[in-house]
């Protein structure tokens, strides 16, 4: 009996032990944390977390980080080696970790292999590059040459990007680039008018994403790619911010502040700026008329520009945390400008190289500009593994009133009034609605979303001519309304298979381009003057698929190869469509073309990244084939007064954008970041490109080939007394198209900076365009006219700046703001 009882007890004990063992074996705990880039301080999306047993065998447990770098993974109890990896970064391993409870790893920092440089110095004062599956991210930091400068100045220091003398922005020498603010089109980006970037302070920028192979998540707009400007939004708890002020010559004064108040329940942020800036420039045009097309065979125009920009801008927002998983953010952006541009034009008119007469033209353009933008953003995180939904709504409104007074007089050999005109208004509205859904699936991730964007630009152009001692509304007066409506849906899928990662996407976009010209008088008279055969009312619709493929293969820890393919669309902007000629000159005008169609392109990009202890090397080669590419051509004048000739017999030379048949563009770029010592930082990049265009317009062949390049160099040295000295140099080689050859352009900026109160007050002095050499010199040759021209948008600038920061801890302090360590090594919890 005792034997049976003992046997029964032993059996029950064994069953209980087996049951408890199985129950214990099935128990799971949550391992969570956040993965960030050591240099840029930004979250790393698609970083992988894997769990191995101490013998090195890989378990079936793991996951990837979401868009904000967060992860939360359910793991069975046991002992593991936890491996955190991201392509081109040094991985972190936490060895022999016993998982018997929920564990928060906190902030895990991944950085360059064997990086023994002072992190605070590197992050704060040099531009760093971070390569992702679909983009390169440049952390602007405290670039000395952009302190007290504008967003345009900051962009001109980003590799692959060039900003021409008129503020036009190009990527790899291609000006068809899409510019986003925080991932969305914005009134802050000036509705495609990049001149607004010359009015916004550079210190509002956190980083710039150069997206040459955009994933399906982004707009298909911009055949060159996308520049996504990310603005600062402090994440440190408490009240903190900065105030900056600068004073320059020619007049360049500005004061701005960035303020942030963050609690556990909400985050309030604002940027406020007030500016008063004078920007003098000049231009020279020498027109030689080869054929007998007018009363003069040579006309020289000497222009002076005196631009005065005054205004105020602010961005105020609040993020409210509804709970631990969701938040709603609302923000309002406002910009008010009161500008005045005075353009004077001295003209000498010749016959047979003998001066015939002189004229003086003055154009005074006042601009009252009001821009508003309201936006709402909702984020809901379904779990801690990156499963989330975001939704955005944005409305933008811009109103520009441009009363312009133009008067031109002949003062030699006799005095007489040639022209007196008044021009007046432009408004623009934009609505944006979008939603994005993210679903992690182990090491993979699926995304889907939609975006609807509706823009309307209305130009009420009233031209009044002074005749018979009174102003009379001219027949050219019209109201031009242009609509661009885009609806899009997309999905994409990414995964990591060993050393190989991929991101595949497909975007479907429907584009509607709609124009309506409502003349105050006769459409026939308007069309006759504009010299273009076009429909005054058009409604064009385009439906297209835009696939994207982005691949990364990790050769070793700090070396990888990337391959990208994408299809893009380039839609003509309003000023390319509006057919009304510019009025800054009666004889040299730019005129839009309502018949422009979008251009479509296919692009391939092969990239390489290699990181050493003190050197980072990036390089890429690319090829793009575009159909319907845009080209600006100069039209020869016609001989009928009122269209081809002014009333005093001068031929009108017109510049017009057209669609060419095709453009093939290929090139390569290489960039280096070299930090040989803690007192010396060196950056350099070189970009070579060649384009071949084929096509004709109105029976004229405008096919051409263009080979050019540009390079930039930046060096920063810490002098005795902890004074920082930075030099930025840029050179763009000569360019050419079917009609025009443009000389190379060189410019150099210098800056000195000194911390007067460590971590609080910094003073700087910089010189923009040291040699006053940022000028465009061009020679244009057509059958009837030879034009030799020179243009300088802004002369050399001197600026002194002060920046005061309060309650903004440095990077090392921020890393421990939540009480967690960075786990930079392989130590225990």
Tab-separated table of N, CA and C in Angstrom, residues 35-170:
chain	number	residue	atom	x	y	z
A	35	UNK	N	15.806	52.978	-30.542
A	35	UNK	CA	17.098	52.973	-31.219
A	35	UNK	C	17.265	54.300	-31.946
A	36	UNK	N	18.398	55.000	-31.683
A	36	UNK	CA	18.636	56.308	-32.293
A	36	UNK	C	20.032	56.356	-32.900
A	37	UNK	N	20.197	57.292	-33.826
A	37	UNK	CA	21.487	57.547	-34.462
A	37	UNK	C	22.349	58.384	-33.526
A	38	UNK	N	23.531	57.912	-33.249
A	38	UNK	CA	24.418	58.602	-32.317
A	38	UNK	C	24.781	60.001	-32.799
A	39	UNK	N	25.074	60.154	-34.105
A	39	UNK	CA	25.547	61.438	-34.612
A	39	UNK	C	24.417	62.435	-34.802
A	40	UNK	N	23.310	61.986	-35.405
A	40	UNK	CA	22.209	62.911	-35.708
A	40	UNK	C	21.216	63.032	-34.566
A	41	UNK	N	21.216	62.055	-33.633
A	41	UNK	CA	20.283	62.102	-32.522
A	41	UNK	C	18.847	61.860	-32.929
A	42	UNK	N	18.631	61.195	-34.062
A	42	UNK	CA	17.286	60.963	-34.575
A	42	UNK	C	16.990	59.468	-34.565
A	43	UNK	N	15.710	59.088	-34.527
A	43	UNK	CA	15.362	57.669	-34.446
A	43	UNK	C	15.723	56.910	-35.714
A	44	UNK	N	16.020	55.618	-35.550
A	44	UNK	CA	16.362	54.752	-36.672
A	44	UNK	C	15.199	53.806	-36.947
A	45	UNK	N	14.558	54.023	-38.086
A	45	UNK	CA	13.462	53.162	-38.509
A	45	UNK	C	14.024	51.913	-39.170
A	46	UNK	N	13.372	50.768	-38.989
A	46	UNK	CA	13.767	49.475	-39.555
A	46	UNK	C	15.037	48.892	-38.927
A	47	UNK	N	15.481	49.395	-37.772
A	47	UNK	CA	16.549	48.703	-37.045
A	47	UNK	C	16.004	47.355	-36.568
A	48	UNK	N	16.853	46.327	-36.578
A	48	UNK	CA	16.393	44.982	-36.221
A	48	UNK	C	16.901	44.584	-34.843
A	49	UNK	N	16.045	43.855	-34.097
A	49	UNK	CA	16.397	43.332	-32.777
A	49	UNK	C	16.211	41.818	-32.826
A	50	UNK	N	17.265	41.073	-32.604
A	50	UNK	CA	17.198	39.616	-32.649
A	50	UNK	C	17.688	39.036	-31.328
A	51	UNK	N	17.207	37.818	-31.011
A	51	UNK	CA	17.535	37.140	-29.762
A	51	UNK	C	18.178	35.792	-30.089
A	52	UNK	N	19.367	35.558	-29.541
A	52	UNK	CA	20.092	34.309	-29.740
A	52	UNK	C	20.367	33.676	-28.382
A	53	UNK	N	20.391	32.326	-28.372
A	53	UNK	CA	20.790	31.695	-27.117
A	53	UNK	C	22.308	31.812	-26.986
A	54	UNK	N	22.866	31.613	-25.785
A	54	UNK	CA	24.315	31.828	-25.574
A	54	UNK	C	25.208	31.022	-26.505
A	55	UNK	N	24.673	29.926	-27.061
A	55	UNK	CA	25.479	29.122	-27.990
A	55	UNK	C	25.584	29.760	-29.363
A	56	UNK	N	24.781	30.807	-29.585
A	56	UNK	CA	24.810	31.506	-30.863
A	56	UNK	C	23.694	31.137	-31.800
A	57	UNK	N	22.844	30.160	-31.396
A	57	UNK	CA	21.749	29.745	-32.268
A	57	UNK	C	20.646	30.800	-32.259
A	58	UNK	N	20.170	31.157	-33.446
A	58	UNK	CA	19.163	32.200	-33.597
A	58	UNK	C	17.790	31.658	-33.234
A	59	UNK	N	17.072	32.414	-32.366
A	59	UNK	CA	15.707	32.025	-32.018
A	59	UNK	C	14.742	32.610	-33.044
A	60	UNK	N	13.470	32.222	-32.939
A	60	UNK	CA	12.458	32.752	-33.859
A	60	UNK	C	11.823	34.028	-33.331
A	61	UNK	N	12.461	34.647	-32.337
A	61	UNK	CA	11.907	35.846	-31.727
A	61	UNK	C	12.710	37.070	-32.176
A	62	UNK	N	12.015	38.178	-32.389
A	62	UNK	CA	12.681	39.396	-32.813
A	62	UNK	C	11.692	40.378	-33.396
A	63	UNK	N	12.196	41.493	-33.923
A	63	UNK	CA	11.322	42.504	-34.497
A	63	UNK	C	12.125	43.655	-35.058
A	64	UNK	N	11.420	44.693	-35.531
A	64	UNK	CA	12.055	45.883	-36.085
A	64	UNK	C	11.478	47.115	-35.410
A	65	UNK	N	12.209	48.219	-35.489
A	65	UNK	CA	11.733	49.475	-34.910
A	65	UNK	C	10.748	50.148	-35.849
A	66	UNK	N	9.879	50.978	-35.269
A	66	UNK	CA	8.913	51.711	-36.080
A	66	UNK	C	9.508	53.034	-36.533
A	67	UNK	N	8.655	53.908	-37.081
A	67	UNK	CA	9.118	55.191	-37.627
A	67	UNK	C	9.819	56.045	-36.576
A	68	UNK	N	9.419	55.921	-35.299
A	68	UNK	CA	10.014	56.702	-34.228
A	68	UNK	C	11.158	55.978	-33.532
A	69	UNK	N	11.609	54.849	-34.109
A	69	UNK	CA	12.727	54.108	-33.537
A	69	UNK	C	12.357	53.227	-32.359
A	70	UNK	N	11.059	53.061	-32.068
A	70	UNK	CA	10.625	52.282	-30.904
A	70	UNK	C	10.420	50.814	-31.270
A	71	UNK	N	10.608	49.931	-30.283
A	71	UNK	CA	10.280	48.525	-30.446
A	71	UNK	C	9.728	47.980	-29.132
A	72	UNK	N	8.879	46.974	-29.225
A	72	UNK	CA	8.320	46.281	-28.070
A	72	UNK	C	8.049	44.847	-28.501
A	73	UNK	N	8.785	43.887	-27.941
A	73	UNK	CA	8.777	42.512	-28.425
A	73	UNK	C	8.458	41.569	-27.269
A	74	UNK	N	7.521	40.645	-27.503
A	74	UNK	CA	7.200	39.613	-26.523
A	74	UNK	C	8.211	38.481	-26.661
A	75	UNK	N	8.923	38.157	-25.554
A	75	UNK	CA	10.001	37.164	-25.572
A	75	UNK	C	9.759	36.133	-24.477
A	76	UNK	N	9.950	34.871	-24.812
A	76	UNK	CA	9.823	33.808	-23.827
A	76	UNK	C	10.940	33.914	-22.799
A	77	UNK	N	10.644	33.518	-21.568
A	77	UNK	CA	11.663	33.569	-20.517
A	77	UNK	C	12.863	32.730	-20.920
A	78	UNK	N	14.016	33.232	-20.559
A	78	UNK	CA	15.246	32.524	-20.869
A	78	UNK	C	16.425	33.465	-20.848
A	79	UNK	N	17.560	32.950	-21.273
A	79	UNK	CA	18.791	33.733	-21.333
A	79	UNK	C	19.191	33.895	-22.792
A	80	UNK	N	19.471	35.147	-23.212
A	80	UNK	CA	19.731	35.438	-24.616
A	80	UNK	C	20.894	36.417	-24.757
A	81	UNK	N	21.478	36.403	-25.953
A	81	UNK	CA	22.304	37.501	-26.425
A	81	UNK	C	21.411	38.364	-27.318
A	82	UNK	N	21.190	39.634	-26.930
A	82	UNK	CA	20.296	40.526	-27.670
A	82	UNK	C	21.137	41.371	-28.632
A	83	UNK	N	20.823	41.280	-29.932
A	83	UNK	CA	21.589	41.978	-30.957
A	83	UNK	C	20.729	43.065	-31.586
A	84	UNK	N	21.210	44.321	-31.561
A	84	UNK	CA	20.530	45.462	-32.170
A	84	UNK	C	21.360	45.906	-33.366
A	85	UNK	N	20.753	45.909	-34.589
A	85	UNK	CA	21.505	46.181	-35.820
A	85	UNK	C	20.791	47.209	-36.678
A	86	UNK	N	21.600	47.964	-37.408
A	86	UNK	CA	21.080	48.846	-38.443
A	86	UNK	C	22.163	48.977	-39.509
A	87	UNK	N	21.738	48.938	-40.772
A	87	UNK	CA	22.681	48.941	-41.882
A	87	UNK	C	23.663	50.112	-41.775
A	88	UNK	N	24.961	49.823	-41.887
A	88	UNK	CA	26.082	50.782	-41.899
A	88	UNK	C	26.433	51.322	-40.520
A	89	UNK	N	25.742	50.836	-39.464
A	89	UNK	CA	26.055	51.267	-38.106
A	89	UNK	C	26.676	50.106	-37.322
A	90	UNK	N	27.458	50.455	-36.307
A	90	UNK	CA	28.032	49.435	-35.448
A	90	UNK	C	26.932	48.822	-34.587
A	91	UNK	N	26.752	47.483	-34.649
A	91	UNK	CA	25.682	46.856	-33.863
A	91	UNK	C	26.012	46.862	-32.368
A	92	UNK	N	24.980	46.711	-31.544
A	92	UNK	CA	25.132	46.599	-30.096
A	92	UNK	C	24.667	45.217	-29.656
A	93	UNK	N	25.453	44.555	-28.813
A	93	UNK	CA	25.105	43.232	-28.296
A	93	UNK	C	25.052	43.278	-26.778
A	94	UNK	N	23.965	42.768	-26.225
A	94	UNK	CA	23.823	42.630	-24.781
A	94	UNK	C	23.875	41.130	-24.469
A	95	UNK	N	24.992	40.690	-23.891
A	95	UNK	CA	25.254	39.260	-23.743
A	95	UNK	C	24.650	38.697	-22.464
A	96	UNK	N	24.204	37.431	-22.592
A	96	UNK	CA	23.735	36.642	-21.449
A	96	UNK	C	22.691	37.404	-20.618
A	97	UNK	N	21.677	37.906	-21.286
A	97	UNK	CA	20.620	38.623	-20.589
A	97	UNK	C	19.528	37.645	-20.168
A	98	UNK	N	19.224	37.612	-18.930
A	98	UNK	CA	18.159	36.749	-18.426
A	98	UNK	C	16.844	37.510	-18.468
A	99	UNK	N	15.900	36.987	-19.226
A	99	UNK	CA	14.592	37.623	-19.365
A	99	UNK	C	13.617	36.888	-18.445
A	100	UNK	N	13.331	37.472	-17.305
A	100	UNK	CA	12.352	36.899	-16.375
A	100	UNK	C	11.351	37.952	-15.888
A	101	UNK	N	11.338	39.097	-16.583
A	101	UNK	CA	10.422	40.179	-16.257
A	101	UNK	C	10.395	41.140	-17.448
A	102	UNK	N	9.440	42.068	-17.457
A	102	UNK	CA	9.419	43.100	-18.504
A	102	UNK	C	10.633	43.996	-18.347
A	103	UNK	N	11.311	44.280	-19.465
A	103	UNK	CA	12.552	45.062	-19.427
A	103	UNK	C	12.472	46.189	-20.453
A	104	UNK	N	12.819	47.387	-20.013
A	104	UNK	CA	12.916	48.549	-20.902
A	104	UNK	C	14.390	48.869	-21.091
A	105	UNK	N	14.906	48.660	-22.297
A	105	UNK	CA	16.323	48.924	-22.578
A	105	UNK	C	16.618	50.415	-22.680
A	106	UNK	N	15.574	51.247	-22.738
A	106	UNK	CA	15.791	52.690	-22.837
A	106	UNK	C	16.279	53.083	-24.219
A	107	UNK	N	17.094	54.102	-24.278
A	107	UNK	CA	17.609	54.610	-25.554
A	107	UNK	C	18.894	53.873	-25.907
A	108	UNK	N	18.913	53.206	-27.045
A	108	UNK	CA	20.075	52.456	-27.529
A	108	UNK	C	20.682	53.250	-28.682
A	109	UNK	N	21.906	53.694	-28.514
A	109	UNK	CA	22.564	54.547	-29.498
A	109	UNK	C	23.479	53.712	-30.381
A	110	UNK	N	23.290	53.807	-31.696
A	110	UNK	CA	24.173	53.165	-32.662
A	110	UNK	C	24.988	54.248	-33.358
A	111	UNK	N	26.286	54.022	-33.434
A	111	UNK	CA	27.154	55.038	-34.033
A	111	UNK	C	28.200	54.437	-34.939
A	112	UNK	N	29.091	55.290	-35.397
A	112	UNK	CA	30.170	54.865	-36.284
A	112	UNK	C	31.125	53.953	-35.527
A	113	UNK	N	31.621	52.954	-36.212
A	113	UNK	CA	32.533	52.003	-35.584
A	113	UNK	C	33.778	52.704	-35.052
A	114	UNK	N	34.164	52.335	-33.816
A	114	UNK	CA	35.383	52.844	-33.188
A	114	UNK	C	35.426	54.356	-33.180
A	115	UNK	N	34.303	54.964	-32.986
A	115	UNK	CA	34.228	56.424	-32.975
A	115	UNK	C	34.726	56.943	-31.626
A	116	UNK	N	35.928	57.495	-31.631
A	116	UNK	CA	36.490	58.008	-30.380
A	116	UNK	C	36.546	59.523	-30.369
A	117	UNK	N	35.748	60.145	-31.278
A	117	UNK	CA	35.719	61.606	-31.282
A	117	UNK	C	34.770	62.111	-30.217
A	118	UNK	N	34.929	63.367	-29.856
A	118	UNK	CA	34.017	64.011	-28.913
A	118	UNK	C	32.647	64.130	-29.564
A	119	UNK	N	31.668	63.364	-29.066
A	119	UNK	CA	30.372	63.311	-29.717
A	119	UNK	C	29.679	64.658	-29.756
A	120	UNK	N	29.769	65.400	-28.668
A	120	UNK	CA	29.067	66.675	-28.607
A	120	UNK	C	29.603	67.623	-29.683
A	121	UNK	N	30.921	67.668	-29.856
A	121	UNK	CA	31.519	68.554	-30.850
A	121	UNK	C	31.119	68.127	-32.250
A	122	UNK	N	31.208	66.813	-32.532
A	122	UNK	CA	30.901	66.333	-33.866
A	122	UNK	C	29.444	66.596	-34.221
A	123	UNK	N	28.543	66.281	-33.304
A	123	UNK	CA	27.123	66.432	-33.587
A	123	UNK	C	26.721	67.895	-33.716
A	124	UNK	N	27.288	68.734	-32.895
A	124	UNK	CA	26.814	70.116	-32.843
A	124	UNK	C	27.356	70.958	-33.977
A	125	UNK	N	28.563	70.651	-34.468
A	125	UNK	CA	29.210	71.643	-35.311
A	125	UNK	C	29.643	71.142	-36.684
A	126	UNK	N	29.295	69.957	-37.063
A	126	UNK	CA	29.580	69.510	-38.413
A	126	UNK	C	28.343	68.842	-38.987
A	127	UNK	N	28.288	68.823	-40.303
A	127	UNK	CA	27.195	68.164	-40.978
A	127	UNK	C	27.507	66.670	-41.072
A	128	UNK	N	26.587	65.820	-40.583
A	128	UNK	CA	26.762	64.385	-40.615
A	128	UNK	C	25.790	63.780	-41.621
A	129	UNK	N	26.156	62.598	-42.145
A	129	UNK	CA	25.303	61.931	-43.111
A	129	UNK	C	24.850	60.591	-42.543
A	130	UNK	N	23.590	60.273	-42.755
A	130	UNK	CA	23.003	59.015	-42.324
A	130	UNK	C	22.272	58.434	-43.523
A	131	UNK	N	22.664	57.234	-43.964
A	131	UNK	CA	22.079	56.617	-45.146
A	131	UNK	C	20.950	55.694	-44.729
A	132	UNK	N	19.759	55.912	-45.291
A	132	UNK	CA	18.606	55.049	-45.062
A	132	UNK	C	18.273	54.297	-46.348
A	133	UNK	N	17.235	53.475	-46.265
A	133	UNK	CA	16.832	52.721	-47.448
A	133	UNK	C	16.425	53.632	-48.600
A	134	UNK	N	15.817	54.778	-48.288
A	134	UNK	CA	15.296	55.625	-49.360
A	134	UNK	C	15.780	57.066	-49.285
A	135	UNK	N	16.800	57.362	-48.481
A	135	UNK	CA	17.205	58.757	-48.346
A	135	UNK	C	18.585	58.877	-47.711
A	136	UNK	N	19.149	60.084	-47.819
A	136	UNK	CA	20.319	60.484	-47.041
A	136	UNK	C	19.910	61.646	-46.153
A	137	UNK	N	20.277	61.575	-44.880
A	137	UNK	CA	19.870	62.595	-43.928
A	137	UNK	C	21.106	63.378	-43.494
A	138	UNK	N	21.039	64.704	-43.647
A	138	UNK	CA	22.147	65.578	-43.255
A	138	UNK	C	21.720	66.388	-42.043
A	139	UNK	N	22.409	66.184	-40.937
A	139	UNK	CA	22.154	66.950	-39.728
A	139	UNK	C	22.903	68.274	-39.848
A	140	UNK	N	22.176	69.364	-40.008
A	140	UNK	CA	22.804	70.656	-40.265
A	140	UNK	C	23.680	71.105	-39.103
A	141	UNK	N	23.191	70.894	-37.859
A	141	UNK	CA	23.962	71.332	-36.707
A	141	UNK	C	24.148	72.832	-36.686
A	142	UNK	N	25.215	73.272	-35.979
A	142	UNK	CA	25.492	74.712	-35.879
A	142	UNK	C	26.532	75.105	-36.924
A	143	UNK	N	26.162	74.995	-38.202
A	143	UNK	CA	27.060	75.423	-39.263
A	143	UNK	C	27.303	76.919	-39.116
A	144	UNK	N	28.559	77.284	-38.926
A	144	UNK	CA	28.863	78.678	-38.599
A	144	UNK	C	28.433	79.638	-39.697
A	145	UNK	N	28.563	79.210	-40.956
A	145	UNK	CA	28.268	80.133	-42.044
A	145	UNK	C	26.777	80.371	-42.228
A	146	UNK	N	25.939	79.627	-41.518
A	146	UNK	CA	24.498	79.846	-41.628
A	146	UNK	C	23.916	80.485	-40.382
A	147	UNK	N	24.732	80.834	-39.405
A	147	UNK	CA	24.211	81.540	-38.243
A	147	UNK	C	23.821	82.960	-38.651
A	148	UNK	N	22.586	83.304	-38.345
A	148	UNK	CA	22.058	84.598	-38.778
A	148	UNK	C	21.692	84.616	-40.241
A	149	UNK	N	21.725	83.442	-40.903
A	149	UNK	CA	21.436	83.362	-42.324
A	149	UNK	C	20.029	82.817	-42.545
A	150	UNK	N	19.719	82.496	-43.788
A	150	UNK	CA	18.383	82.057	-44.168
A	150	UNK	C	18.396	80.577	-44.519
A	151	UNK	N	17.188	80.038	-44.742
A	151	UNK	CA	17.068	78.644	-45.141
A	151	UNK	C	17.786	78.405	-46.466
A	152	UNK	N	17.723	79.360	-47.402
A	152	UNK	CA	18.435	79.225	-48.676
A	152	UNK	C	19.935	79.054	-48.451
A	153	UNK	N	20.488	79.826	-47.531
A	153	UNK	CA	21.915	79.719	-47.235
A	153	UNK	C	22.244	78.348	-46.658
A	154	UNK	N	21.376	77.831	-45.793
A	154	UNK	CA	21.618	76.523	-45.195
A	154	UNK	C	21.563	75.425	-46.246
A	155	UNK	N	20.598	75.503	-47.161
A	155	UNK	CA	20.481	74.486	-48.206
A	155	UNK	C	21.683	74.496	-49.136
A	156	UNK	N	22.281	75.672	-49.336
A	156	UNK	CA	23.434	75.760	-50.241
A	156	UNK	C	24.651	75.026	-49.696
A	157	UNK	N	24.626	74.614	-48.416
A	157	UNK	CA	25.733	73.871	-47.824
A	157	UNK	C	25.491	72.367	-47.772
A	158	UNK	N	24.341	71.920	-48.278
A	158	UNK	CA	24.020	70.494	-48.252
A	158	UNK	C	24.573	69.831	-49.503
A	159	UNK	N	25.337	68.743	-49.384
A	159	UNK	CA	25.862	68.049	-50.562
A	159	UNK	C	24.745	67.655	-51.515
A	160	UNK	N	25.044	67.660	-52.805
A	160	UNK	CA	24.116	67.344	-53.907
A	160	UNK	C	23.168	68.486	-54.220
A	161	UNK	N	23.096	69.520	-53.356
A	161	UNK	CA	22.144	70.614	-53.538
A	161	UNK	C	22.890	71.868	-53.989
A	162	UNK	N	22.308	72.591	-54.933
A	162	UNK	CA	22.825	73.900	-55.321
A	162	UNK	C	21.698	74.913	-55.281
A	163	UNK	N	22.023	76.128	-54.873
A	163	UNK	CA	21.076	77.241	-54.863
A	163	UNK	C	21.643	78.313	-55.780
A	164	UNK	N	20.929	78.605	-56.881
A	164	UNK	CA	21.477	79.555	-57.842
A	164	UNK	C	21.333	80.983	-57.327
A	165	UNK	N	21.813	81.931	-58.122
A	165	UNK	CA	21.889	83.306	-57.642
A	165	UNK	C	20.514	83.948	-57.497
A	166	UNK	N	19.468	83.338	-58.074
A	166	UNK	CA	18.111	83.858	-57.911
A	166	UNK	C	17.334	83.111	-56.836
A	167	UNK	N	18.002	82.189	-56.127
A	167	UNK	CA	17.324	81.428	-55.088
A	167	UNK	C	16.742	80.120	-55.576
A	168	UNK	N	16.876	79.811	-56.873
A	168	UNK	CA	16.380	78.545	-57.404
A	168	UNK	C	17.187	77.376	-56.856
A	169	UNK	N	16.504	76.294	-56.493
A	169	UNK	CA	17.130	75.152	-55.842
A	169	UNK	C	17.190	73.979	-56.813
A	170	UNK	N	18.363	73.345	-56.901
A	170	UNK	CA	18.558	72.197	-57.772
A	170	UNK	C	19.147	71.044	-56.971
